[in-house]
Amino acid sequence: MTIVNRLVAAERALRTAAPHQLLDAVRRVLTDQYAADSVELYLADYGLTVLQPVSVLPHTLQPVSVANSPAGRAFGAQEPYAETLSGDSADGVRVHLPVTVRGDRLGVLTVTLPGGEHADGRIGELAEIAEVLAHEIVVAERDTDVYLQARRRDRLTLAAEMQWQLLPGRSCVRPEYELGAQLEPAYAVFGDNFDWSATADRLSLYVTNGMGEGIEASLLTNLAINALRNARRAGLPLADQAALADQAVYAHYRGRCYLSVLMLDIELATGRVMAVDAGSPRLLRLRRGAVERVPFDAQLPLGMFEETDYVAQEFAVEPGDRLVFVSDGVYDVASPGGEAYGDAALARAMQSTRLLPAAEVPRAVLRELSGHRGRSVPDDDALVVCLDWRGREGPGKAEAKGCG
């Protein structure tokens, strides 16, 4: 069978499989068409610390570490990684393939094949199949809990369940930018959140920090995020989106609860950014090796008072810029000696992680924060979002440089 026919057969098998049987479908294809000895699918857990096996639930296989395993290497580098078995390529090879959709890192597909020479010529094909599998997992999650269950190393609190279901993903890649984000504590987060959406011309990005704890904080964030989405999808400009969400939150809580948000609307062709800073999330920028905080005029959080007016401010991003957004659960965290993490520590963390891709930065920063805190379990939600800006080639690129 030709390469094209093998790929078509694999895609057809995955598209026609029942939502909960994607792993069975890809196993059949890889066994029949590629003589695979074994096939396993691992999905990244909510904490991004281990890759959880998607097998018969409850789990019958052990999770593997993201930090120090061959599968974790493929997940982190987002490149196929092959390991020779028994020290002899004739004995077989195990290939770990990223399962990723539009930059959102879902997990790894591990395939054991006979003979290294046999495998070398087919890694590209297998990588394409893993990508198709990623797309099908995203679609299948509308109709089955199998893949959401498989991601759980521990039980989620109800508030965390609500927050994770509200998110767009944890990473995203387009020619103009790369995005990565992470929440902590992953299995018990309640108020912090992020949201992004892109069109052909613009990227909208919100970083939110809801007051309160548990279910109440999660309900507040859900109301605010959906109000912001409703306004955005109605085509309203950024300041009006904030005003509409402010009214929605105030109408329900009458000022008893409110939500801080930093909102950005980025023009993809030029790098021009409109921003509304309504509360506590902060933005730091790494540009040409120097880290600085991006200042904004502070405005009232959403829902604090009735009919608050919001004003959008303008700045510009340049190709090569890295923007890191954090909640107060990051910069306000105290060390055992009482020293706040603050902008200086954040700047050091941004410098130490400058060579990592955007999707890896939030987890790395949160690890450094854990060391500063001196304990693994935080007292408050912590949120880190990283945006790497590449911009567009052509006339828009030159125009963006003139806006700084």
mmCIF file of C-alpha atoms in Angstrom:
data_model
loop_
_atom_site.group_PDB
_atom_site.id
_atom_site.type_symbol
_atom_site.label_atom_id
_atom_site.label_comp_id
_atom_site.label_asym_id
_atom_site.label_seq_id
_atom_site.Cartn_x
_atom_site.Cartn_y
_atom_site.Cartn_z
ATOM 1 C CA MET A 1 0.000 0.000 0.000
ATOM 2 C CA THR A 2 1.352 3.469 -0.907
ATOM 3 C CA ILE A 3 2.031 6.228 1.602
ATOM 4 C CA VAL A 4 -1.034 8.158 0.446
ATOM 5 C CA ASN A 5 -3.270 5.101 0.752
ATOM 6 C CA ARG A 6 -1.941 4.314 4.225
ATOM 7 C CA LEU A 7 -2.586 7.853 5.411
ATOM 8 C CA VAL A 8 -6.054 7.914 3.863
ATOM 9 C CA ALA A 9 -6.891 4.594 5.536
ATOM 10 C CA ALA A 10 -5.702 5.904 8.902
ATOM 11 C CA GLU A 11 -7.670 9.132 8.597
ATOM 12 C CA ARG A 12 -10.823 7.290 7.519
ATOM 13 C CA ALA A 13 -10.532 4.858 10.423
ATOM 14 C CA LEU A 14 -10.188 7.667 12.946
ATOM 15 C CA ARG A 15 -12.992 9.784 11.476
ATOM 16 C CA THR A 16 -15.441 6.870 11.444
ATOM 17 C CA ALA A 17 -14.544 5.479 14.879
ATOM 18 C CA ALA A 18 -16.870 5.952 17.833
ATOM 19 C CA PRO A 19 -15.674 8.860 20.010
ATOM 20 C CA HIS A 20 -14.520 6.578 22.825
ATOM 21 C CA GLN A 21 -12.745 4.145 20.469
ATOM 22 C CA LEU A 22 -10.099 6.366 18.851
ATOM 23 C CA LEU A 23 -7.251 4.470 20.527
ATOM 24 C CA ASP A 24 -8.671 1.133 19.306
ATOM 25 C CA ALA A 25 -8.984 2.566 15.785
ATOM 26 C CA VAL A 26 -5.426 3.888 15.618
ATOM 27 C CA ARG A 27 -4.124 0.596 17.055
ATOM 28 C CA ARG A 28 -5.829 -1.375 14.304
ATOM 29 C CA VAL A 29 -4.469 0.884 11.580
ATOM 30 C CA LEU A 30 -0.913 0.923 12.899
ATOM 31 C CA THR A 31 -0.931 -2.825 13.422
ATOM 32 C CA ASP A 32 -2.355 -3.606 9.979
ATOM 33 C CA GLN A 33 -0.567 -0.973 7.881
ATOM 34 C CA TYR A 34 2.693 -0.463 9.788
ATOM 35 C CA ALA A 35 3.191 -3.837 11.557
ATOM 36 C CA ALA A 36 3.232 -2.084 14.935
ATOM 37 C CA ASP A 37 3.878 -4.358 17.902
ATOM 38 C CA SER A 38 2.184 -2.033 20.394
ATOM 39 C CA VAL A 39 0.439 1.355 20.439
ATOM 40 C CA GLU A 40 -0.255 3.500 23.495
ATOM 41 C CA LEU A 41 -1.748 6.976 23.851
ATOM 42 C CA TYR A 42 -0.730 9.247 26.727
ATOM 43 C CA LEU A 43 -2.424 12.565 27.555
ATOM 44 C CA ALA A 44 -0.873 15.348 29.614
ATOM 45 C CA ASP A 45 -2.425 15.683 33.050
ATOM 46 C CA TYR A 46 -3.885 18.983 34.272
ATOM 47 C CA GLY A 47 -0.707 19.820 36.179
ATOM 48 C CA LEU A 48 1.528 19.143 33.130
ATOM 49 C CA THR A 49 3.731 16.898 35.265
ATOM 50 C CA VAL A 50 2.932 13.445 33.859
ATOM 51 C CA LEU A 51 1.559 11.811 30.729
ATOM 52 C CA GLN A 52 -1.448 9.697 31.663
ATOM 53 C CA PRO A 53 -2.156 6.496 29.692
ATOM 54 C CA VAL A 54 -5.429 6.258 27.796
ATOM 55 C CA SER A 55 -6.227 2.612 28.262
ATOM 56 C CA VAL A 56 -8.875 0.702 30.159
ATOM 57 C CA LEU A 57 -10.055 3.014 32.938
ATOM 58 C CA PRO A 58 -9.223 3.084 35.737
ATOM 59 C CA HIS A 59 -5.622 3.238 34.566
ATOM 60 C CA THR A 60 -3.864 -0.108 34.087
ATOM 61 C CA LEU A 61 -0.580 1.479 32.950
ATOM 62 C CA GLN A 62 1.686 3.751 34.963
ATOM 63 C CA PRO A 63 1.924 7.431 33.972
ATOM 64 C CA VAL A 64 5.256 8.667 32.639
ATOM 65 C CA SER A 65 7.057 11.833 33.646
ATOM 66 C CA VAL A 66 6.953 14.876 31.402
ATOM 67 C CA ALA A 67 10.342 15.959 32.760
ATOM 68 C CA ASN A 68 12.534 12.876 32.345
ATOM 69 C CA SER A 69 11.137 10.262 29.984
ATOM 70 C CA PRO A 70 11.433 9.595 26.239
ATOM 71 C CA ALA A 71 7.723 10.374 25.804
ATOM 72 C CA GLY A 72 8.164 13.560 27.833
ATOM 73 C CA ARG A 73 11.045 14.542 25.558
ATOM 74 C CA ALA A 74 8.785 14.268 22.508
ATOM 75 C CA PHE A 75 6.079 16.224 24.332
ATOM 76 C CA GLY A 76 8.417 19.045 25.352
ATOM 77 C CA ALA A 77 10.316 19.362 22.072
ATOM 78 C CA GLN A 78 7.215 18.757 19.947
ATOM 79 C CA GLU A 79 9.269 16.501 17.705
ATOM 80 C CA PRO A 80 9.140 12.712 17.213
ATOM 81 C CA TYR A 81 11.652 10.892 19.371
ATOM 82 C CA ALA A 82 12.788 7.327 18.632
ATOM 83 C CA GLU A 83 14.504 4.968 21.055
ATOM 84 C CA THR A 84 16.167 1.738 19.950
ATOM 85 C CA LEU A 85 15.115 -1.375 21.840
ATOM 86 C CA SER A 86 17.592 -3.997 23.087
ATOM 87 C CA GLY A 87 20.511 -1.935 21.782
ATOM 88 C CA ASP A 88 20.044 -3.365 18.292
ATOM 89 C CA SER A 89 18.056 -1.542 15.622
ATOM 90 C CA ALA A 90 17.028 -4.869 14.122
ATOM 91 C CA ASP A 91 15.175 -5.722 17.309
ATOM 92 C CA GLY A 92 12.819 -2.803 17.098
ATOM 93 C CA VAL A 93 12.276 0.866 17.810
ATOM 94 C CA ARG A 94 9.824 2.762 19.988
ATOM 95 C CA VAL A 95 8.680 6.058 18.491
ATOM 96 C CA HIS A 96 7.086 8.805 20.597
ATOM 97 C CA LEU A 97 4.962 11.216 18.556
ATOM 98 C CA PRO A 98 3.454 14.541 19.719
ATOM 99 C CA VAL A 99 -0.348 14.565 19.730
ATOM 100 C CA THR A 100 -0.951 18.244 19.106
ATOM 101 C CA VAL A 101 -3.670 20.298 17.440
ATOM 102 C CA ARG A 102 -2.884 23.845 16.277
ATOM 103 C CA GLY A 103 -0.180 24.130 18.897
ATOM 104 C CA ASP A 104 -2.306 22.808 21.775
ATOM 105 C CA ARG A 105 -0.233 19.989 23.298
ATOM 106 C CA LEU A 106 -2.543 17.121 24.191
ATOM 107 C CA GLY A 107 -0.113 14.257 24.707
ATOM 108 C CA VAL A 108 2.018 11.620 23.004
ATOM 109 C CA LEU A 109 1.338 8.558 20.830
ATOM 110 C CA THR A 110 3.902 5.799 21.478
ATOM 111 C CA VAL A 111 4.341 3.186 18.739
ATOM 112 C CA THR A 112 6.672 0.172 18.877
ATOM 113 C CA LEU A 113 7.812 -1.032 15.455
ATOM 114 C CA PRO A 114 10.005 -3.923 14.324
ATOM 115 C CA GLY A 115 13.379 -2.922 12.873
ATOM 116 C CA GLY A 116 14.936 0.540 12.996
ATOM 117 C CA GLU A 117 15.308 0.744 9.220
ATOM 118 C CA HIS A 118 11.638 -0.061 8.780
ATOM 119 C CA ALA A 119 10.710 2.678 11.248
ATOM 120 C CA ASP A 120 13.034 5.429 10.004
ATOM 121 C CA GLY A 121 11.237 5.812 6.704
ATOM 122 C CA ARG A 122 7.821 6.006 8.316
ATOM 123 C CA ILE A 123 8.226 8.414 11.235
ATOM 124 C CA GLY A 124 6.904 11.263 9.090
ATOM 125 C CA GLU A 125 3.790 9.261 8.252
ATOM 126 C CA LEU A 126 3.266 8.319 11.886
ATOM 127 C CA ALA A 127 3.604 11.976 12.922
ATOM 128 C CA GLU A 128 0.818 12.889 10.488
ATOM 129 C CA ILE A 129 -1.401 10.174 11.925
ATOM 130 C CA ALA A 130 -0.726 11.475 15.446
ATOM 131 C CA GLU A 131 -1.824 14.943 14.310
ATOM 132 C CA VAL A 132 -5.049 13.576 12.835
ATOM 133 C CA LEU A 133 -5.627 11.720 16.104
ATOM 134 C CA ALA A 134 -5.240 15.006 18.012
ATOM 135 C CA HIS A 135 -7.937 16.666 15.925
ATOM 136 C CA GLU A 136 -10.265 13.723 16.433
ATOM 137 C CA ILE A 137 -9.722 13.765 20.218
ATOM 138 C CA VAL A 138 -10.778 17.414 20.373
ATOM 139 C CA VAL A 139 -13.950 16.625 18.414
ATOM 140 C CA ALA A 140 -14.643 13.436 20.385
ATOM 141 C CA GLU A 141 -14.510 15.258 23.739
ATOM 142 C CA ARG A 142 -17.922 16.738 22.906
ATOM 143 C CA ASP A 143 -19.431 13.242 23.133
ATOM 144 C CA THR A 144 -17.338 11.250 25.612
ATOM 145 C CA ASP A 145 -15.550 11.740 28.943
ATOM 146 C CA VAL A 146 -12.850 9.147 28.193
ATOM 147 C CA TYR A 147 -10.094 11.617 27.312
ATOM 148 C CA LEU A 148 -10.970 14.112 30.047
ATOM 149 C CA GLN A 149 -10.935 11.285 32.582
ATOM 150 C CA ALA A 150 -7.607 10.032 31.304
ATOM 151 C CA ARG A 151 -5.971 13.412 31.951
ATOM 152 C CA ARG A 152 -6.697 13.236 35.695
ATOM 153 C CA ARG A 153 -3.920 12.277 38.028
ATOM 154 C CA ASP A 154 -6.157 13.251 40.963
ATOM 155 C CA ARG A 155 -9.761 14.219 41.382
ATOM 156 C CA LEU A 156 -10.682 17.751 40.331
ATOM 157 C CA THR A 157 -12.654 19.933 42.703
ATOM 158 C CA LEU A 158 -15.976 21.083 41.299
ATOM 159 C CA ALA A 159 -14.650 24.653 41.002
ATOM 160 C CA ALA A 160 -11.625 23.409 39.055
ATOM 161 C CA GLU A 161 -13.874 21.301 36.797
ATOM 162 C CA MET A 162 -15.809 24.456 35.912
ATOM 163 C CA GLN A 163 -12.661 26.491 35.289
ATOM 164 C CA TRP A 164 -10.923 23.956 33.031
ATOM 165 C CA GLN A 165 -14.072 23.526 30.943
ATOM 166 C CA LEU A 166 -14.094 27.289 30.407
ATOM 167 C CA LEU A 167 -10.595 27.449 28.904
ATOM 168 C CA PRO A 168 -9.792 27.596 25.168
ATOM 169 C CA GLY A 169 -6.745 25.300 25.530
ATOM 170 C CA ARG A 170 -3.302 25.597 27.109
ATOM 171 C CA SER A 171 -1.256 26.550 24.069
ATOM 172 C CA CYS A 172 -1.772 27.816 20.555
ATOM 173 C CA VAL A 173 0.495 28.453 17.565
ATOM 174 C CA ARG A 174 -0.033 30.698 14.558
ATOM 175 C CA PRO A 175 2.469 32.245 12.154
ATOM 176 C CA GLU A 176 2.242 35.576 14.009
ATOM 177 C CA TYR A 177 2.465 34.302 17.590
ATOM 178 C CA GLU A 178 2.738 31.449 20.071
ATOM 179 C CA LEU A 179 0.704 31.234 23.278
ATOM 180 C CA GLY A 180 1.068 29.112 26.404
ATOM 181 C CA ALA A 181 -0.762 29.218 29.744
ATOM 182 C CA GLN A 182 -1.090 27.269 32.979
ATOM 183 C CA LEU A 183 -3.152 27.447 36.179
ATOM 184 C CA GLU A 184 -2.112 26.370 39.660
ATOM 185 C CA PRO A 185 -3.211 24.515 41.752
ATOM 186 C CA ALA A 186 -4.283 22.560 38.675
ATOM 187 C CA TYR A 187 -6.714 20.282 40.496
ATOM 188 C CA ALA A 188 -8.193 22.888 42.843
ATOM 189 C CA VAL A 189 -8.096 26.214 40.987
ATOM 190 C CA PHE A 190 -11.160 28.389 41.538
ATOM 191 C CA GLY A 191 -10.957 32.040 40.364
ATOM 192 C CA ASP A 192 -8.157 32.694 37.877
ATOM 193 C CA ASN A 193 -8.750 32.175 34.186
ATOM 194 C CA PHE A 194 -7.574 33.057 30.686
ATOM 195 C CA ASP A 195 -9.287 33.229 27.336
ATOM 196 C CA TRP A 196 -8.149 33.862 23.783
ATOM 197 C CA SER A 197 -9.687 33.956 20.337
ATOM 198 C CA ALA A 198 -8.283 34.845 16.912
ATOM 199 C CA THR A 199 -9.642 35.896 13.551
ATOM 200 C CA ALA A 200 -7.790 36.517 10.309
ATOM 201 C CA ASP A 201 -6.886 40.000 11.537
ATOM 202 C CA ARG A 202 -6.938 40.111 15.352
ATOM 203 C CA LEU A 203 -6.067 38.246 18.533
ATOM 204 C CA SER A 204 -8.166 38.809 21.653
ATOM 205 C CA LEU A 205 -6.607 37.812 24.962
ATOM 206 C CA TYR A 206 -8.112 38.095 28.472
ATOM 207 C CA VAL A 207 -6.412 37.303 31.767
ATOM 208 C CA THR A 208 -8.822 37.303 34.709
ATOM 209 C CA ASN A 209 -8.592 37.073 38.495
ATOM 210 C CA GLY A 210 -11.928 36.564 40.267
ATOM 211 C CA MET A 211 -12.337 37.307 43.947
ATOM 212 C CA GLY A 212 -13.451 34.709 46.465
ATOM 213 C CA GLU A 213 -12.862 31.003 46.853
ATOM 214 C CA GLY A 214 -14.297 27.690 45.703
ATOM 215 C CA ILE A 215 -17.539 27.493 43.769
ATOM 216 C CA GLU A 216 -18.415 31.164 44.300
ATOM 217 C CA ALA A 217 -15.178 32.305 42.641
ATOM 218 C CA SER A 218 -15.713 29.887 39.759
ATOM 219 C CA LEU A 219 -19.307 31.057 39.220
ATOM 220 C CA LEU A 220 -18.160 34.686 39.153
ATOM 221 C CA THR A 221 -15.463 33.922 36.579
ATOM 222 C CA ASN A 222 -17.860 31.911 34.417
ATOM 223 C CA LEU A 223 -20.337 34.802 34.357
ATOM 224 C CA ALA A 224 -17.676 37.363 33.493
ATOM 225 C CA ILE A 225 -15.920 35.294 30.803
ATOM 226 C CA ASN A 226 -19.181 34.471 29.062
ATOM 227 C CA ALA A 227 -20.252 38.123 29.222
ATOM 228 C CA LEU A 228 -16.928 39.123 27.629
ATOM 229 C CA ARG A 229 -17.321 36.469 24.938
ATOM 230 C CA ASN A 230 -20.878 37.579 24.253
ATOM 231 C CA ALA A 231 -19.728 41.162 23.749
ATOM 232 C CA ARG A 232 -16.722 40.143 21.643
ATOM 233 C CA ARG A 233 -18.842 37.923 19.395
ATOM 234 C CA ALA A 234 -21.261 40.831 18.919
ATOM 235 C CA GLY A 235 -18.372 42.757 17.375
ATOM 236 C CA LEU A 236 -18.037 45.362 20.141
ATOM 237 C CA PRO A 237 -14.725 47.185 20.649
ATOM 238 C CA LEU A 238 -12.589 46.337 23.677
ATOM 239 C CA ALA A 239 -13.761 49.121 26.015
ATOM 240 C CA ASP A 240 -17.403 48.281 25.287
ATOM 241 C CA GLN A 241 -16.728 44.591 25.952
ATOM 242 C CA ALA A 242 -15.458 45.545 29.400
ATOM 243 C CA ALA A 243 -18.474 47.786 30.017
ATOM 244 C CA LEU A 244 -20.972 45.095 29.038
ATOM 245 C CA ALA A 245 -19.278 42.476 31.236
ATOM 246 C CA ASP A 246 -19.109 45.008 34.069
ATOM 247 C CA GLN A 247 -22.860 45.541 33.843
ATOM 248 C CA ALA A 248 -23.538 41.796 33.762
ATOM 249 C CA VAL A 249 -21.451 41.148 36.883
ATOM 250 C CA TYR A 250 -22.883 44.157 38.761
ATOM 251 C CA ALA A 251 -26.464 43.228 37.837
ATOM 252 C CA HIS A 252 -25.995 39.837 39.487
ATOM 253 C CA TYR A 253 -23.798 40.660 42.490
ATOM 254 C CA ARG A 254 -24.628 44.363 43.095
ATOM 255 C CA GLY A 255 -20.999 45.092 43.942
ATOM 256 C CA ARG A 256 -20.567 42.299 46.507
ATOM 257 C CA CYS A 257 -18.229 40.430 44.150
ATOM 258 C CA TYR A 258 -16.118 41.693 41.283
ATOM 259 C CA LEU A 259 -13.480 40.452 38.882
ATOM 260 C CA SER A 260 -10.125 41.850 37.792
ATOM 261 C CA VAL A 261 -9.199 41.520 34.137
ATOM 262 C CA LEU A 262 -6.465 42.574 31.735
ATOM 263 C CA MET A 263 -7.827 42.622 28.178
ATOM 264 C CA LEU A 264 -5.794 42.874 24.977
ATOM 265 C CA ASP A 265 -6.848 43.196 21.365
ATOM 266 C CA ILE A 266 -3.880 42.794 19.005
ATOM 267 C CA GLU A 267 -3.868 43.715 15.322
ATOM 268 C CA LEU A 268 -1.992 40.855 13.672
ATOM 269 C CA ALA A 269 -0.761 42.825 10.655
ATOM 270 C CA THR A 270 0.822 45.692 12.605
ATOM 271 C CA GLY A 271 1.310 44.628 16.233
ATOM 272 C CA ARG A 272 -0.843 47.502 17.484
ATOM 273 C CA VAL A 273 -2.455 46.593 20.802
ATOM 274 C CA MET A 274 -5.517 48.041 22.493
ATOM 275 C CA ALA A 275 -5.619 47.226 26.222
ATOM 276 C CA VAL A 276 -8.024 47.625 29.129
ATOM 277 C CA ASP A 277 -6.512 47.148 32.588
ATOM 278 C CA ALA A 278 -9.357 46.592 35.044
ATOM 279 C CA GLY A 279 -7.702 45.196 38.156
ATOM 280 C CA SER A 280 -4.791 43.115 39.307
ATOM 281 C CA PRO A 281 -3.227 40.993 36.492
ATOM 282 C CA ARG A 282 0.192 42.306 35.445
ATOM 283 C CA LEU A 283 2.079 42.296 32.157
ATOM 284 C CA LEU A 284 5.863 42.128 31.764
ATOM 285 C CA ARG A 285 7.688 42.359 28.447
ATOM 286 C CA LEU A 286 11.007 40.819 27.428
ATOM 287 C CA ARG A 287 12.412 42.855 24.545
ATOM 288 C CA ARG A 288 15.967 42.590 23.224
ATOM 289 C CA GLY A 289 17.151 40.959 26.452
ATOM 290 C CA ALA A 290 15.603 43.505 28.848
ATOM 291 C CA VAL A 291 12.552 42.875 31.027
ATOM 292 C CA GLU A 292 10.207 45.709 31.918
ATOM 293 C CA ARG A 293 6.698 46.018 33.248
ATOM 294 C CA VAL A 294 4.164 47.399 30.766
ATOM 295 C CA PRO A 295 2.352 50.204 32.624
ATOM 296 C CA PHE A 296 -1.356 50.889 32.292
ATOM 297 C CA ASP A 297 -3.761 53.379 33.804
ATOM 298 C CA ALA A 298 -5.588 51.399 36.476
ATOM 299 C CA GLN A 299 -9.343 51.107 36.042
ATOM 300 C CA LEU A 300 -12.015 49.571 38.254
ATOM 301 C CA PRO A 301 -12.572 45.792 38.289
ATOM 302 C CA LEU A 302 -15.645 44.459 36.508
ATOM 303 C CA GLY A 303 -18.791 44.627 38.618
ATOM 304 C CA MET A 304 -17.495 46.823 41.454
ATOM 305 C CA PHE A 305 -19.825 49.745 40.646
ATOM 306 C CA GLU A 306 -22.795 50.293 38.392
ATOM 307 C CA GLU A 307 -22.189 51.417 34.784
ATOM 308 C CA THR A 308 -18.444 51.981 34.937
ATOM 309 C CA ASP A 309 -16.890 53.487 31.804
ATOM 310 C CA TYR A 310 -13.697 51.928 30.479
ATOM 311 C CA VAL A 311 -11.018 53.429 28.243
ATOM 312 C CA ALA A 312 -8.697 51.431 26.021
ATOM 313 C CA GLN A 313 -5.002 52.306 25.897
ATOM 314 C CA GLU A 314 -2.671 51.677 22.986
ATOM 315 C CA PHE A 315 0.825 50.267 22.754
ATOM 316 C CA ALA A 316 2.713 48.097 20.258
ATOM 317 C CA VAL A 317 4.472 44.756 20.193
ATOM 318 C CA GLU A 318 7.529 44.147 18.037
ATOM 319 C CA PRO A 319 8.682 40.890 16.443
ATOM 320 C CA GLY A 320 10.753 39.048 19.021
ATOM 321 C CA ASP A 321 8.817 40.404 22.022
ATOM 322 C CA ARG A 322 7.783 38.026 24.781
ATOM 323 C CA LEU A 323 4.824 39.096 26.949
ATOM 324 C CA VAL A 324 4.191 37.344 30.269
ATOM 325 C CA PHE A 325 0.920 37.882 32.131
ATOM 326 C CA VAL A 326 0.566 36.920 35.802
ATOM 327 C CA SER A 327 -2.139 37.055 38.454
ATOM 328 C CA ASP A 328 -1.652 38.326 41.998
ATOM 329 C CA GLY A 329 -1.271 34.695 43.050
ATOM 330 C CA VAL A 330 2.161 34.929 41.428
ATOM 331 C CA TYR A 331 3.620 38.352 42.208
ATOM 332 C CA ASP A 332 2.144 38.623 45.731
ATOM 333 C CA VAL A 333 3.303 35.169 46.907
ATOM 334 C CA ALA A 334 5.468 35.466 50.016
ATOM 335 C CA SER A 335 8.567 33.436 50.833
ATOM 336 C CA PRO A 336 8.873 31.756 54.252
ATOM 337 C CA GLY A 337 10.671 34.964 55.313
ATOM 338 C CA GLY A 338 7.799 37.170 54.132
ATOM 339 C CA GLU A 339 9.388 38.534 50.923
ATOM 340 C CA ALA A 340 6.934 38.977 48.046
ATOM 341 C CA TYR A 341 7.843 37.372 44.718
ATOM 342 C CA GLY A 342 7.383 40.667 42.869
ATOM 343 C CA ASP A 343 8.531 42.061 39.537
ATOM 344 C CA ALA A 344 12.250 41.524 40.192
ATOM 345 C CA ALA A 345 11.821 37.780 40.704
ATOM 346 C CA LEU A 346 9.513 37.618 37.695
ATOM 347 C CA ALA A 347 12.136 39.360 35.581
ATOM 348 C CA ARG A 348 14.736 36.810 36.677
ATOM 349 C CA ALA A 349 12.338 33.969 35.856
ATOM 350 C CA MET A 350 11.694 35.441 32.411
ATOM 351 C CA GLN A 351 15.417 35.691 31.763
ATOM 352 C CA SER A 352 16.083 32.135 32.912
ATOM 353 C CA THR A 353 13.298 30.766 30.679
ATOM 354 C CA ARG A 354 13.976 32.956 27.634
ATOM 355 C CA LEU A 355 15.114 30.010 25.478
ATOM 356 C CA LEU A 356 12.022 27.908 26.185
ATOM 357 C CA PRO A 357 9.053 27.930 23.805
ATOM 358 C CA ALA A 358 5.987 29.869 24.966
ATOM 359 C CA ALA A 359 4.086 26.690 25.852
ATOM 360 C CA GLU A 360 6.823 25.647 28.312
ATOM 361 C CA VAL A 361 7.305 29.019 30.031
ATOM 362 C CA PRO A 362 4.243 29.071 32.356
ATOM 363 C CA ARG A 363 5.087 25.703 33.907
ATOM 364 C CA ALA A 364 8.740 26.725 34.353
ATOM 365 C CA VAL A 365 7.793 30.027 36.016
ATOM 366 C CA LEU A 366 5.366 28.252 38.341
ATOM 367 C CA ARG A 367 8.129 25.817 39.330
ATOM 368 C CA GLU A 368 10.364 28.748 40.290
ATOM 369 C CA LEU A 369 7.445 30.279 42.189
ATOM 370 C CA SER A 370 7.020 27.037 44.135
ATOM 371 C CA GLY A 371 10.667 27.235 45.169
ATOM 372 C CA HIS A 372 10.194 30.820 46.368
ATOM 373 C CA ARG A 373 7.051 29.852 48.265
ATOM 374 C CA GLY A 374 8.866 27.007 50.009
ATOM 375 C CA ARG A 375 5.963 24.571 49.727
ATOM 376 C CA SER A 376 4.264 22.785 46.860
ATOM 377 C CA VAL A 377 0.637 23.713 47.642
ATOM 378 C CA PRO A 378 -0.234 27.408 47.077
ATOM 379 C CA ASP A 379 -2.651 29.411 49.219
ATOM 380 C CA ASP A 380 -4.089 31.209 46.197
ATOM 381 C CA ASP A 381 -4.630 30.618 42.493
ATOM 382 C CA ALA A 382 -1.614 31.339 40.315
ATOM 383 C CA LEU A 383 -1.882 32.026 36.596
ATOM 384 C CA VAL A 384 0.872 32.546 34.012
ATOM 385 C CA VAL A 385 0.272 33.262 30.319
ATOM 386 C CA CYS A 386 3.126 33.679 27.825
ATOM 387 C CA LEU A 387 2.779 35.298 24.386
ATOM 388 C CA ASP A 388 5.673 35.197 21.923
ATOM 389 C CA TRP A 389 5.130 37.715 19.149
ATOM 390 C CA ARG A 390 6.614 37.090 15.704
ATOM 391 C CA GLY A 391 4.438 39.410 13.637
ATOM 392 C CA ARG A 392 3.815 39.237 9.926
ATOM 393 C CA GLU A 393 6.269 39.587 7.098
ATOM 394 C CA GLY A 394 5.703 42.364 4.584
ATOM 395 C CA PRO A 395 4.377 45.942 4.836
ATOM 396 C CA GLY A 396 2.612 45.320 8.169
ATOM 397 C CA LYS A 397 5.898 44.385 9.800
ATOM 398 C CA ALA A 398 7.547 47.693 8.989
ATOM 399 C CA GLU A 399 4.439 49.561 10.133
ATOM 400 C CA ALA A 400 4.428 47.720 13.471
ATOM 401 C CA LYS A 401 8.028 48.787 14.152
ATOM 402 C CA GLY A 402 7.005 52.404 13.701
ATOM 403 C CA CYS A 403 4.417 52.211 16.469
ATOM 404 C CA GLY A 404 6.736 51.568 19.434
#
